JSON list of C-alpha atoms and ligand atoms in Angstrom, two decimals:
[
{"chain": "N", "resi": 577, "resn": "MET", "atom": "CA", "xyz": [20.03, -4.37, 27.49]},
{"chain": "N", "resi": 578, "resn": "GLU", "atom": "CA", "xyz": [17.61, -5.33, 24.75]},
{"chain": "N", "resi": 579, "resn": "GLN", "atom": "CA", "xyz": [17.76, -3.04, 21.73]},
{"chain": "N", "resi": 580, "resn": "LYS", "atom": "CA", "xyz": [14.54, -1.33, 20.71]},
{"chain": "N", "resi": 581, "resn": "LYS", "atom": "CA", "xyz": [13.13, -2.83, 17.53]},
{"chain": "N", "resi": 582, "resn": "ARG", "atom": "CA", "xyz": [12.81, -0.69, 14.44]},
{"chain": "N", "resi": 583, "resn": "LYS", "atom": "CA", "xyz": [9.22, -0.58, 13.17]},
{"chain": "N", "resi": 584, "resn": "ILE", "atom": "CA", "xyz": [8.57, -0.48, 9.43]},
{"chain": "N", "resi": 585, "resn": "GLY", "atom": "CA", "xyz": [5.16, -0.18, 7.79]},
{"chain": "N", "resi": 586, "resn": "ILE", "atom": "CA", "xyz": [4.72, -1.85, 4.43]},
{"chain": "N", "resi": 587, "resn": "MET", "atom": "CA", "xyz": [2.22, -0.38, 2.00]},
{"chain": "N", "resi": 588, "resn": "GLY", "atom": "CA", "xyz": [1.75, -2.58, -1.06]},
{"chain": "N", "resi": 589, "resn": "GLY", "atom": "CA", "xyz": [-0.30, -1.59, -4.06]},
{"chain": "N", "resi": 590, "resn": "THR", "atom": "CA", "xyz": [-0.48, -1.05, -7.77]},
{"chain": "N", "resi": 591, "resn": "PHE", "atom": "CA", "xyz": [-0.15, 2.72, -7.28]},
{"chain": "N", "resi": 592, "resn": "ASP", "atom": "CA", "xyz": [-1.50, 3.39, -10.77]},
{"chain": "N", "resi": 593, "resn": "PRO", "atom": "CA", "xyz": [-1.21, 6.23, -9.84]},
{"chain": "N", "resi": 594, "resn": "ILE", "atom": "CA", "xyz": [-0.33, 6.84, -6.17]},
{"chain": "N", "resi": 595, "resn": "HIS", "atom": "CA", "xyz": [-2.76, 9.36, -4.64]},
{"chain": "N", "resi": 596, "resn": "ILE", "atom": "CA", "xyz": [-3.54, 11.39, -1.53]},
{"chain": "N", "resi": 597, "resn": "GLY", "atom": "CA", "xyz": [-5.62, 8.51, -0.07]},
{"chain": "N", "resi": 598, "resn": "HIS", "atom": "CA", "xyz": [-2.51, 6.28, 0.03]},
{"chain": "N", "resi": 599, "resn": "LEU", "atom": "CA", "xyz": [-0.36, 9.03, 1.53]},
{"chain": "N", "resi": 600, "resn": "VAL", "atom": "CA", "xyz": [-2.82, 10.17, 4.20]},
{"chain": "N", "resi": 601, "resn": "THR", "atom": "CA", "xyz": [-3.45, 6.56, 5.25]},
{"chain": "N", "resi": 602, "resn": "ALA", "atom": "CA", "xyz": [0.26, 5.71, 5.48]},
{"chain": "N", "resi": 603, "resn": "GLU", "atom": "CA", "xyz": [0.99, 8.84, 7.50]},
{"chain": "N", "resi": 604, "resn": "ALA", "atom": "CA", "xyz": [-1.94, 8.15, 9.86]},
{"chain": "N", "resi": 605, "resn": "VAL", "atom": "CA", "xyz": [-0.65, 4.62, 10.55]},
{"chain": "N", "resi": 606, "resn": "ARG", "atom": "CA", "xyz": [2.94, 5.85, 10.94]},
{"chain": "N", "resi": 607, "resn": "ASN", "atom": "CA", "xyz": [1.84, 8.42, 13.43]},
{"chain": "N", "resi": 608, "resn": "GLU", "atom": "CA", "xyz": [-0.44, 6.10, 15.42]},
{"chain": "N", "resi": 609, "resn": "TYR", "atom": "CA", "xyz": [2.00, 3.17, 15.59]},
{"chain": "N", "resi": 610, "resn": "GLY", "atom": "CA", "xyz": [5.20, 5.22, 15.94]},
{"chain": "N", "resi": 611, "resn": "LEU", "atom": "CA", "xyz": [6.68, 3.68, 12.80]},
{"chain": "N", "resi": 612, "resn": "ASP", "atom": "CA", "xyz": [10.27, 4.57, 11.93]},
{"chain": "N", "resi": 613, "resn": "GLN", "atom": "CA", "xyz": [9.58, 4.16, 8.23]},
{"chain": "N", "resi": 614, "resn": "VAL", "atom": "CA", "xyz": [6.86, 3.39, 5.70]},
{"chain": "N", "resi": 615, "resn": "LEU", "atom": "CA", "xyz": [7.94, 1.46, 2.63]},
{"chain": "N", "resi": 616, "resn": "PHE", "atom": "CA", "xyz": [5.71, 1.81, -0.44]},
{"chain": "N", "resi": 617, "resn": "ILE", "atom": "CA", "xyz": [6.03, -1.22, -2.70]},
{"chain": "N", "resi": 618, "resn": "PRO", "atom": "CA", "xyz": [4.61, -0.93, -6.22]},
{"chain": "N", "resi": 619, "resn": "ALA", "atom": "CA", "xyz": [3.61, -4.37, -7.49]},
{"chain": "N", "resi": 620, "resn": "SER", "atom": "CA", "xyz": [5.10, -5.52, -10.77]},
{"chain": "N", "resi": 621, "resn": "SER", "atom": "CA", "xyz": [2.45, -7.95, -11.82]},
{"chain": "N", "resi": 622, "resn": "PRO", "atom": "CA", "xyz": [-0.41, -7.77, -9.34]},
{"chain": "N", "resi": 623, "resn": "PRO", "atom": "CA", "xyz": [-2.01, -11.22, -8.80]},
{"chain": "N", "resi": 624, "resn": "HIS", "atom": "CA", "xyz": [-5.49, -9.71, -8.60]},
{"chain": "N", "resi": 625, "resn": "LYS", "atom": "CA", "xyz": [-5.11, -7.61, -11.72]},
{"chain": "N", "resi": 626, "resn": "GLN", "atom": "CA", "xyz": [-3.39, -10.13, -13.98]},
{"chain": "N", "resi": 627, "resn": "ASN", "atom": "CA", "xyz": [-5.60, -9.56, -17.00]},
{"chain": "N", "resi": 628, "resn": "MET", "atom": "CA", "xyz": [-6.07, -5.86, -16.65]},
{"chain": "N", "resi": 629, "resn": "ASP", "atom": "CA", "xyz": [-4.08, -3.09, -18.22]},
{"chain": "N", "resi": 630, "resn": "VAL", "atom": "CA", "xyz": [-1.54, -1.85, -15.71]},
{"chain": "N", "resi": 631, "resn": "THR", "atom": "CA", "xyz": [0.85, 1.04, -16.45]},
{"chain": "N", "resi": 632, "resn": "PRO", "atom": "CA", "xyz": [4.52, -0.02, -16.80]},
{"chain": "N", "resi": 633, "resn": "ALA", "atom": "CA", "xyz": [6.12, -0.34, -13.36]},
{"chain": "N", "resi": 634, "resn": "ILE", "atom": "CA", "xyz": [8.74, 2.31, -14.07]},
{"chain": "N", "resi": 635, "resn": "HIS", "atom": "CA", "xyz": [6.07, 5.04, -14.38]},
{"chain": "N", "resi": 636, "resn": "ARG", "atom": "CA", "xyz": [4.32, 3.86, -11.20]},
{"chain": "N", "resi": 637, "resn": "TYR", "atom": "CA", "xyz": [7.66, 3.76, -9.40]},
{"chain": "N", "resi": 638, "resn": "ILE", "atom": "CA", "xyz": [8.69, 7.29, -10.47]},
{"chain": "N", "resi": 639, "resn": "MET", "atom": "CA", "xyz": [5.31, 8.70, -9.42]},
{"chain": "N", "resi": 640, "resn": "SER", "atom": "CA", "xyz": [5.59, 6.92, -6.06]},
{"chain": "N", "resi": 641, "resn": "VAL", "atom": "CA", "xyz": [9.06, 8.36, -5.46]},
{"chain": "N", "resi": 642, "resn": "MET", "atom": "CA", "xyz": [7.93, 11.88, -6.33]},
{"chain": "N", "resi": 643, "resn": "ALA", "atom": "CA", "xyz": [4.82, 11.63, -4.17]},
{"chain": "N", "resi": 644, "resn": "THR", "atom": "CA", "xyz": [6.69, 10.37, -1.09]},
{"chain": "N", "resi": 645, "resn": "TYR", "atom": "CA", "xyz": [9.90, 12.36, -1.44]},
{"chain": "N", "resi": 646, "resn": "SER", "atom": "CA", "xyz": [8.98, 15.23, 0.88]},
{"chain": "N", "resi": 647, "resn": "ASN", "atom": "CA", "xyz": [8.15, 12.88, 3.78]},
{"chain": "N", "resi": 648, "resn": "PRO", "atom": "CA", "xyz": [11.38, 11.91, 5.60]},
{"chain": "N", "resi": 649, "resn": "TYR", "atom": "CA", "xyz": [9.75, 8.67, 6.82]},
{"chain": "N", "resi": 650, "resn": "PHE", "atom": "CA", "xyz": [8.52, 7.47, 3.42]},
{"chain": "N", "resi": 651, "resn": "TYR", "atom": "CA", "xyz": [10.53, 5.27, 1.05]},
{"chain": "N", "resi": 652, "resn": "VAL", "atom": "CA", "xyz": [9.77, 3.31, -2.12]},
{"chain": "N", "resi": 653, "resn": "SER", "atom": "CA", "xyz": [11.05, -0.22, -2.69]},
{"chain": "N", "resi": 654, "resn": "THR", "atom": "CA", "xyz": [11.63, -1.91, -6.05]},
{"chain": "N", "resi": 655, "resn": "ILE", "atom": "CA", "xyz": [11.58, -5.39, -4.50]},
{"chain": "N", "resi": 656, "resn": "GLU", "atom": "CA", "xyz": [8.42, -6.55, -6.29]},
{"chain": "N", "resi": 657, "resn": "MET", "atom": "CA", "xyz": [9.32, -4.88, -9.58]},
{"chain": "N", "resi": 658, "resn": "GLU", "atom": "CA", "xyz": [12.62, -6.77, -9.61]},
{"chain": "N", "resi": 659, "resn": "ARG", "atom": "CA", "xyz": [11.11, -10.17, -8.88]},
{"chain": "N", "resi": 660, "resn": "PRO", "atom": "CA", "xyz": [9.76, -12.03, -11.91]},
{"chain": "N", "resi": 661, "resn": "GLY", "atom": "CA", "xyz": [6.28, -13.54, -11.82]},
{"chain": "N", "resi": 662, "resn": "PRO", "atom": "CA", "xyz": [3.28, -12.57, -9.71]},
{"chain": "N", "resi": 663, "resn": "SER", "atom": "CA", "xyz": [3.99, -10.57, -6.57]},
{"chain": "N", "resi": 664, "resn": "PHE", "atom": "CA", "xyz": [2.58, -12.37, -3.56]},
{"chain": "N", "resi": 665, "resn": "THR", "atom": "CA", "xyz": [2.75, -10.27, -0.41]},
{"chain": "N", "resi": 666, "resn": "VAL", "atom": "CA", "xyz": [3.83, -13.23, 1.71]},
{"chain": "N", "resi": 667, "resn": "ASP", "atom": "CA", "xyz": [6.98, -13.64, -0.45]},
{"chain": "N", "resi": 668, "resn": "THR", "atom": "CA", "xyz": [7.73, -9.94, -0.21]},
{"chain": "N", "resi": 669, "resn": "ILE", "atom": "CA", "xyz": [7.40, -9.97, 3.58]},
{"chain": "N", "resi": 670, "resn": "LEU", "atom": "CA", "xyz": [9.69, -13.01, 3.85]},
{"chain": "N", "resi": 671, "resn": "ALA", "atom": "CA", "xyz": [12.32, -11.32, 1.67]},
{"chain": "N", "resi": 672, "resn": "LEU", "atom": "CA", "xyz": [12.10, -8.08, 3.67]},
{"chain": "N", "resi": 673, "resn": "MET", "atom": "CA", "xyz": [12.40, -9.93, 6.98]},
{"chain": "N", "resi": 674, "resn": "GLU", "atom": "CA", "xyz": [15.57, -11.52, 5.74]},
{"chain": "N", "resi": 675, "resn": "GLN", "atom": "CA", "xyz": [16.87, -8.19, 4.48]},
{"chain": "N", "resi": 676, "resn": "PHE", "atom": "CA", "xyz": [16.11, -6.21, 7.64]},
{"chain": "N", "resi": 677, "resn": "GLY", "atom": "CA", "xyz": [16.90, -8.90, 10.22]},
{"chain": "N", "resi": 678, "resn": "GLU", "atom": "CA", "xyz": [15.49, -9.59, 13.65]},
{"chain": "N", "resi": 679, "resn": "GLN", "atom": "CA", "xyz": [15.77, -6.08, 15.02]},
{"chain": "N", "resi": 680, "resn": "THR", "atom": "CA", "xyz": [12.99, -4.93, 12.70]},
{"chain": "N", "resi": 681, "resn": "GLU", "atom": "CA", "xyz": [9.28, -5.41, 13.14]},
{"chain": "N", "resi": 682, "resn": "LEU", "atom": "CA", "xyz": [7.08, -5.21, 10.04]},
{"chain": "N", "resi": 683, "resn": "PHE", "atom": "CA", "xyz": [3.46, -4.04, 9.83]},
{"chain": "N", "resi": 684, "resn": "PHE", "atom": "CA", "xyz": [1.42, -4.52, 6.67]},
{"chain": "N", "resi": 685, "resn": "ILE", "atom": "CA", "xyz": [-0.89, -1.57, 5.96]},
{"chain": "N", "resi": 686, "resn": "MET", "atom": "CA", "xyz": [-4.08, -2.04, 3.95]},
{"chain": "N", "resi": 687, "resn": "GLY", "atom": "CA", "xyz": [-7.21, -0.11, 3.08]},
{"chain": "N", "resi": 688, "resn": "ALA", "atom": "CA", "xyz": [-10.64, -1.50, 3.91]},
{"chain": "N", "resi": 689, "resn": "ASP", "atom": "CA", "xyz": [-11.36, -2.64, 0.34]},
{"chain": "N", "resi": 690, "resn": "ALA", "atom": "CA", "xyz": [-8.17, -4.70, 0.20]},
{"chain": "N", "resi": 691, "resn": "VAL", "atom": "CA", "xyz": [-8.79, -6.18, 3.66]},
{"chain": "N", "resi": 692, "resn": "GLN", "atom": "CA", "xyz": [-12.08, -7.58, 2.43]},
{"chain": "N", "resi": 693, "resn": "GLU", "atom": "CA", "xyz": [-10.23, -9.58, -0.23]},
{"chain": "N", "resi": 694, "resn": "LEU", "atom": "CA", "xyz": [-7.76, -11.06, 2.26]},
{"chain": "N", "resi": 695, "resn": "PRO", "atom": "CA", "xyz": [-9.46, -14.50, 2.42]},
{"chain": "N", "resi": 696, "resn": "THR", "atom": "CA", "xyz": [-8.61, -15.00, -1.28]},
{"chain": "N", "resi": 697, "resn": "TRP", "atom": "CA", "xyz": [-4.92, -14.13, -0.83]},
{"chain": "N", "resi": 698, "resn": "ASN", "atom": "CA", "xyz": [-2.16, -16.66, -1.42]},
{"chain": "N", "resi": 699, "resn": "ASN", "atom": "CA", "xyz": [-0.90, -18.18, 1.85]},
{"chain": "N", "resi": 700, "resn": "VAL", "atom": "CA", "xyz": [-2.72, -15.61, 3.96]},
{"chain": "N", "resi": 701, "resn": "ASP", "atom": "CA", "xyz": [-2.38, -17.67, 7.17]},
{"chain": "N", "resi": 702, "resn": "ARG", "atom": "CA", "xyz": [1.38, -17.55, 6.84]},
{"chain": "N", "resi": 703, "resn": "LEU", "atom": "CA", "xyz": [1.24, -13.83, 6.10]},
{"chain": "N", "resi": 704, "resn": "LEU", "atom": "CA", "xyz": [-0.73, -13.24, 9.32]},
{"chain": "N", "resi": 705, "resn": "GLU", "atom": "CA", "xyz": [1.81, -15.30, 11.24]},
{"chain": "N", "resi": 706, "resn": "LEU", "atom": "CA", "xyz": [4.68, -13.23, 9.85]},
{"chain": "N", "resi": 707, "resn": "CYS", "atom": "CA", "xyz": [3.37, -9.74, 10.41]},
{"chain": "N", "resi": 708, "resn": "PRO", "atom": "CA", "xyz": [0.36, -7.94, 11.82]},
{"chain": "N", "resi": 709, "resn": "ILE", "atom": "CA", "xyz": [-2.00, -6.19, 9.44]},
{"chain": "N", "resi": 710, "resn": "ILE", "atom": "CA", "xyz": [-3.14, -2.64, 10.06]},
{"chain": "N", "resi": 711, "resn": "ALA", "atom": "CA", "xyz": [-6.54, -2.25, 8.45]},
{"chain": "N", "resi": 712, "resn": "ALA", "atom": "CA", "xyz": [-7.11, 1.42, 7.78]},
{"chain": "N", "resi": 713, "resn": "ALA", "atom": "CA", "xyz": [-10.84, 1.86, 7.73]},
{"chain": "N", "resi": 714, "resn": "ARG", "atom": "CA", "xyz": [-13.09, 4.80, 7.38]},
{"chain": "N", "resi": 715, "resn": "PRO", "atom": "CA", "xyz": [-15.69, 5.00, 10.17]},
{"chain": "N", "resi": 716, "resn": "GLY", "atom": "CA", "xyz": [-18.36, 3.54, 7.83]},
{"chain": "N", "resi": 717, "resn": "CYS", "atom": "CA", "xyz": [-16.29, 0.49, 6.91]},
{"chain": "N", "resi": 718, "resn": "SER", "atom": "CA", "xyz": [-15.66, -0.87, 10.40]},
{"chain": "N", "resi": 719, "resn": "SER", "atom": "CA", "xyz": [-18.28, -3.62, 10.26]},
{"chain": "N", "resi": 720, "resn": "ALA", "atom": "CA", "xyz": [-16.80, -5.07, 7.06]},
{"chain": "N", "resi": 721, "resn": "ILE", "atom": "CA", "xyz": [-13.38, -5.24, 8.75]},
{"chain": "N", "resi": 722, "resn": "ASP", "atom": "CA", "xyz": [-14.95, -6.81, 11.84]},
{"chain": "N", "resi": 723, "resn": "GLY", "atom": "CA", "xyz": [-16.38, -9.52, 9.58]},
{"chain": "N", "resi": 724, "resn": "ILE", "atom": "CA", "xyz": [-12.92, -10.32, 8.23]},
{"chain": "N", "resi": 725, "resn": "ILE", "atom": "CA", "xyz": [-11.40, -10.35, 11.73]},
{"chain": "N", "resi": 726, "resn": "GLN", "atom": "CA", "xyz": [-14.08, -12.87, 12.73]},
{"chain": "N", "resi": 727, "resn": "TYR", "atom": "CA", "xyz": [-13.45, -14.93, 9.60]},
{"chain": "N", "resi": 728, "resn": "PHE", "atom": "CA", "xyz": [-9.85, -15.52, 10.73]},
{"chain": "N", "resi": 729, "resn": "GLY", "atom": "CA", "xyz": [-10.88, -16.38, 14.30]},
{"chain": "N", "resi": 730, "resn": "SER", "atom": "CA", "xyz": [-8.35, -15.88, 17.09]},
{"chain": "N", "resi": 731, "resn": "VAL", "atom": "CA", "xyz": [-5.56, -15.21, 14.56]},
{"chain": "N", "resi": 732, "resn": "GLY", "atom": "CA", "xyz": [-7.70, -12.42, 13.16]},
{"chain": "N", "resi": 733, "resn": "GLN", "atom": "CA", "xyz": [-8.30, -10.98, 16.64]},
{"chain": "N", "resi": 734, "resn": "ASN", "atom": "CA", "xyz": [-4.59, -11.00, 17.41]},
{"chain": "N", "resi": 735, "resn": "ARG", "atom": "CA", "xyz": [-3.11, -10.05, 14.06]},
{"chain": "N", "resi": 736, "resn": "ILE", "atom": "CA", "xyz": [-5.55, -7.71, 12.30]},
{"chain": "N", "resi": 737, "resn": "HIS", "atom": "CA", "xyz": [-5.74, -4.28, 13.89]},
{"chain": "N", "resi": 738, "resn": "ARG", "atom": "CA", "xyz": [-8.26, -1.69, 12.87]},
{"chain": "N", "resi": 739, "resn": "LEU", "atom": "CA", "xyz": [-7.31, 1.97, 12.66]},
{"chain": "N", "resi": 740, "resn": "VAL", "atom": "CA", "xyz": [-9.92, 4.60, 12.01]},
{"chain": "N", "resi": 741, "resn": "THR", "atom": "CA", "xyz": [-8.70, 6.97, 9.30]},
{"chain": "N", "resi": 742, "resn": "PRO", "atom": "CA", "xyz": [-10.25, 9.99, 7.58]},
{"chain": "N", "resi": 743, "resn": "GLU", "atom": "CA", "xyz": [-12.86, 9.51, 4.89]},
{"chain": "N", "resi": 744, "resn": "LEU", "atom": "CA", "xyz": [-11.12, 9.93, 1.54]},
{"chain": "N", "resi": 745, "resn": "GLU", "atom": "CA", "xyz": [-13.27, 8.83, -1.35]},
{"chain": "N", "resi": 746, "resn": "ILE", "atom": "CA", "xyz": [-10.33, 8.55, -3.75]},
{"chain": "N", "resi": 747, "resn": "SER", "atom": "CA", "xyz": [-9.21, 5.65, -5.94]},
{"chain": "N", "resi": 748, "resn": "SER", "atom": "CA", "xyz": [-6.67, 5.23, -8.72]},
{"chain": "N", "resi": 749, "resn": "THR", "atom": "CA", "xyz": [-9.50, 3.92, -10.91]},
{"chain": "N", "resi": 750, "resn": "ASP", "atom": "CA", "xyz": [-11.35, 7.21, -10.49]},
{"chain": "N", "resi": 751, "resn": "ILE", "atom": "CA", "xyz": [-8.17, 9.20, -11.20]},
{"chain": "N", "resi": 752, "resn": "ARG", "atom": "CA", "xyz": [-7.48, 7.27, -14.43]},
{"chain": "N", "resi": 753, "resn": "GLU", "atom": "CA", "xyz": [-11.08, 7.89, -15.51]},
{"chain": "N", "resi": 754, "resn": "ARG", "atom": "CA", "xyz": [-10.81, 11.58, -14.71]},
{"chain": "N", "resi": 755, "resn": "VAL", "atom": "CA", "xyz": [-7.65, 11.95, -16.80]},
{"chain": "N", "resi": 756, "resn": "ARG", "atom": "CA", "xyz": [-9.15, 9.94, -19.66]},
{"chain": "N", "resi": 757, "resn": "THR", "atom": "CA", "xyz": [-12.18, 12.23, -19.76]},
{"chain": "N", "resi": 758, "resn": "GLY", "atom": "CA", "xyz": [-10.17, 15.43, -19.40]},
{"chain": "N", "resi": 759, "resn": "HIS", "atom": "CA", "xyz": [-11.14, 16.23, -15.80]},
{"chain": "N", "resi": 760, "resn": "SER", "atom": "CA", "xyz": [-8.82, 17.73, -13.21]},
{"chain": "N", "resi": 761, "resn": "VAL", "atom": "CA", "xyz": [-6.95, 15.58, -10.70]},
{"chain": "N", "resi": 762, "resn": "LYS", "atom": "CA", "xyz": [-5.48, 18.54, -8.84]},
{"chain": "N", "resi": 763, "resn": "TYR", "atom": "CA", "xyz": [-5.35, 18.02, -5.03]},
{"chain": "N", "resi": 764, "resn": "ILE", "atom": "CA", "xyz": [-6.27, 14.33, -5.48]},
{"chain": "N", "resi": 765, "resn": "VAL", "atom": "CA", "xyz": [-2.68, 13.50, -6.41]},
{"chain": "N", "resi": 766, "resn": "PRO", "atom": "CA", "xyz": [0.42, 15.53, -5.45]},
{"chain": "N", "resi": 767, "resn": "ASP", "atom": "CA", "xyz": [1.33, 18.28, -7.95]},
{"chain": "N", "resi": 768, "resn": "SER", "atom": "CA", "xyz": [4.40, 16.36, -9.09]},
{"chain": "N", "resi": 769, "resn": "VAL", "atom": "CA", "xyz": [2.27, 13.31, -9.93]},
{"chain": "N", "resi": 770, "resn": "GLU", "atom": "CA", "xyz": [-0.26, 15.44, -11.81]},
{"chain": "N", "resi": 771, "resn": "SER", "atom": "CA", "xyz": [2.55, 17.01, -13.89]},
{"chain": "N", "resi": 772, "resn": "TYR", "atom": "CA", "xyz": [4.08, 13.61, -14.60]},
{"chain": "N", "resi": 773, "resn": "ILE", "atom": "CA", "xyz": [0.75, 12.11, -15.74]},
{"chain": "N", "resi": 774, "resn": "LEU", "atom": "CA", "xyz": [0.19, 15.01, -18.15]},
{"chain": "N", "resi": 775, "resn": "LYS", "atom": "CA", "xyz": [3.79, 15.14, -19.40]},
{"chain": "N", "resi": 776, "resn": "GLU", "atom": "CA", "xyz": [3.95, 11.39, -20.10]},
{"chain": "N", "resi": 777, "resn": "GLY", "atom": "CA", "xyz": [0.42, 11.28, -21.48]},
{"chain": "N", "resi": 778, "resn": "LEU", "atom": "CA", "xyz": [-0.65, 8.52, -19.06]},
{"chain": "N", "resi": 779, "resn": "TYR", "atom": "CA", "xyz": [-4.27, 7.32, -18.81]},
{"chain": "N", "resi": 780, "resn": "ARG", "atom": "CA", "xyz": [-5.38, 9.07, -21.97]},
{"chain": "N", "resi": 781, "resn": "GLU", "atom": "CA", "xyz": [-7.02, 5.93, -23.30]},
{"chain": "I", "resi": 1234, "resn": "ATP", "atom": "P1", "xyz": [-7.41, 0.87, -8.03]},
{"chain": "I", "resi": 1234, "resn": "ATP", "atom": "O1", "xyz": [-8.64, 1.74, -8.10]},
{"chain": "I", "resi": 1234, "resn": "ATP", "atom": "O2", "xyz": [-6.64, 0.81, -9.30]},
{"chain": "I", "resi": 1234, "resn": "ATP", "atom": "O3", "xyz": [-7.65, -0.47, -7.40]},
{"chain": "I", "resi": 1234, "resn": "ATP", "atom": "P2", "xyz": [-6.56, 1.99, -5.49]},
{"chain": "I", "resi": 1234, "resn": "ATP", "atom": "O4", "xyz": [-6.87, 3.44, -5.33]},
{"chain": "I", "resi": 1234, "resn": "ATP", "atom": "O5", "xyz": [-7.46, 1.01, -4.81]},
{"chain": "I", "resi": 1234, "resn": "ATP", "atom": "O6", "xyz": [-6.41, 1.66, -7.03]},
{"chain": "I", "resi": 1234, "resn": "ATP", "atom": "P3", "xyz": [-4.27, 0.37, -4.91]},
{"chain": "I", "resi": 1234, "resn": "ATP", "atom": "O7", "xyz": [-2.91, 0.59, -5.46]},
{"chain": "I", "resi": 1234, "resn": "ATP", "atom": "O8", "xyz": [-5.12, -0.72, -5.48]},
{"chain": "I", "resi": 1234, "resn": "ATP", "atom": "O9", "xyz": [-5.07, 1.77, -5.02]},
{"chain": "I", "resi": 1234, "resn": "ATP", "atom": "O10", "xyz": [-4.26, 0.20, -3.34]},
{"chain": "I", "resi": 1234, "resn": "ATP", "atom": "C1", "xyz": [-3.11, 0.06, -2.56]},
{"chain": "I", "resi": 1234, "resn": "ATP", "atom": "C2", "xyz": [-3.52, 0.07, -1.09]},
{"chain": "I", "resi": 1234, "resn": "ATP", "atom": "O11", "xyz": [-4.04, 1.35, -0.73]},
{"chain": "I", "resi": 1234, "resn": "ATP", "atom": "C3", "xyz": [-4.65, -0.93, -0.75]},
{"chain": "I", "resi": 1234, "resn": "ATP", "atom": "O12", "xyz": [-4.38, -1.49, 0.52]},
{"chain": "I", "resi": 1234, "resn": "ATP", "atom": "C4", "xyz": [-5.90, -0.06, -0.73]},
{"chain": "I", "resi": 1234, "resn": "ATP", "atom": "O13", "xyz": [-6.89, -0.59, 0.13]},
{"chain": "I", "resi": 1234, "resn": "ATP", "atom": "C5", "xyz": [-5.34, 1.24, -0.16]},
{"chain": "I", "resi": 1234, "resn": "ATP", "atom": "N1", "xyz": [-6.13, 2.41, -0.58]},
{"chain": "I", "resi": 1234, "resn": "ATP", "atom": "C6", "xyz": [-6.48, 2.79, -1.81]},
{"chain": "I", "resi": 1234, "resn": "ATP", "atom": "N2", "xyz": [-7.21, 3.91, -1.81]},
{"chain": "I", "resi": 1234, "resn": "ATP", "atom": "C7", "xyz": [-7.35, 4.28, -0.52]},
{"chain": "I", "resi": 1234, "resn": "ATP", "atom": "C8", "xyz": [-8.01, 5.40, 0.14]},
{"chain": "I", "resi": 1234, "resn": "ATP", "atom": "N3", "xyz": [-8.68, 6.35, -0.53]},
{"chain": "I", "resi": 1234, "resn": "ATP", "atom": "N4", "xyz": [-7.91, 5.44, 1.49]},
{"chain": "I", "resi": 1234, "resn": "ATP", "atom": "C9", "xyz": [-7.25, 4.46, 2.17]},
{"chain": "I", "resi": 1234, "resn": "ATP", "atom": "N5", "xyz": [-6.62, 3.42, 1.61]},
{"chain": "I", "resi": 1234, "resn": "ATP", "atom": "C10", "xyz": [-6.64, 3.33, 0.28]},
{"chain": "I", "resi": 1235, "resn": "MG", "atom": "MG1", "xyz": [-7.40, -1.10, -5.33]}
]
């Protein structure tokens, strides 16, 4: 009898810091696709943010662990933090496939804004071959996602799946700006993340 495959969702990001938008999206995809696990992977040196100031990976990792700890399905991986050089998703997926083996199916989870940048990604055709992409889109963003699906033709139709998720107008950029200007981030990030940001003095300037 064929063994049922384990399904793992992969959520890549800078997570600077991780916030409720990431968590709600990951949980919505997990629930909808019956995933056994969601793996959050903080990038070490994000290819799209090479020249921008990114908080040291260790802080982003600790915040990610604290934010996901209470969800029994959520885990954080250090795979990109441990690999030198830019973190290309396709390399991460290949490494994870080798690590997990054939009995595991991977799904790459992205928000609508990231999906729109897909055409610029390194080796994106290979990435689409390797694992399907779940594009979490708010109701208003569907047409942008449809445009990207069309851009990739039949591969896009088969490998990019749209999932309607709640409207959460939250970004790490906004959170960093709120902290810098002394505004509250309560309920936008988990309490543990808020405490950590304040204790470590992150995003003050
Ligand atoms: P920044 O503002 O620094 O770019 P961000 O909030 O976009 O941060 P990232 O770490 O860049 O967070 O994003 C990681 C992943 O989470 C991406 O796929 C992104 O599209 C998705 N994402 C970010 N914010 C949301 C949100 N509010 N709802 C759904 N998905 C989100
Ligand atoms: Mg972003």
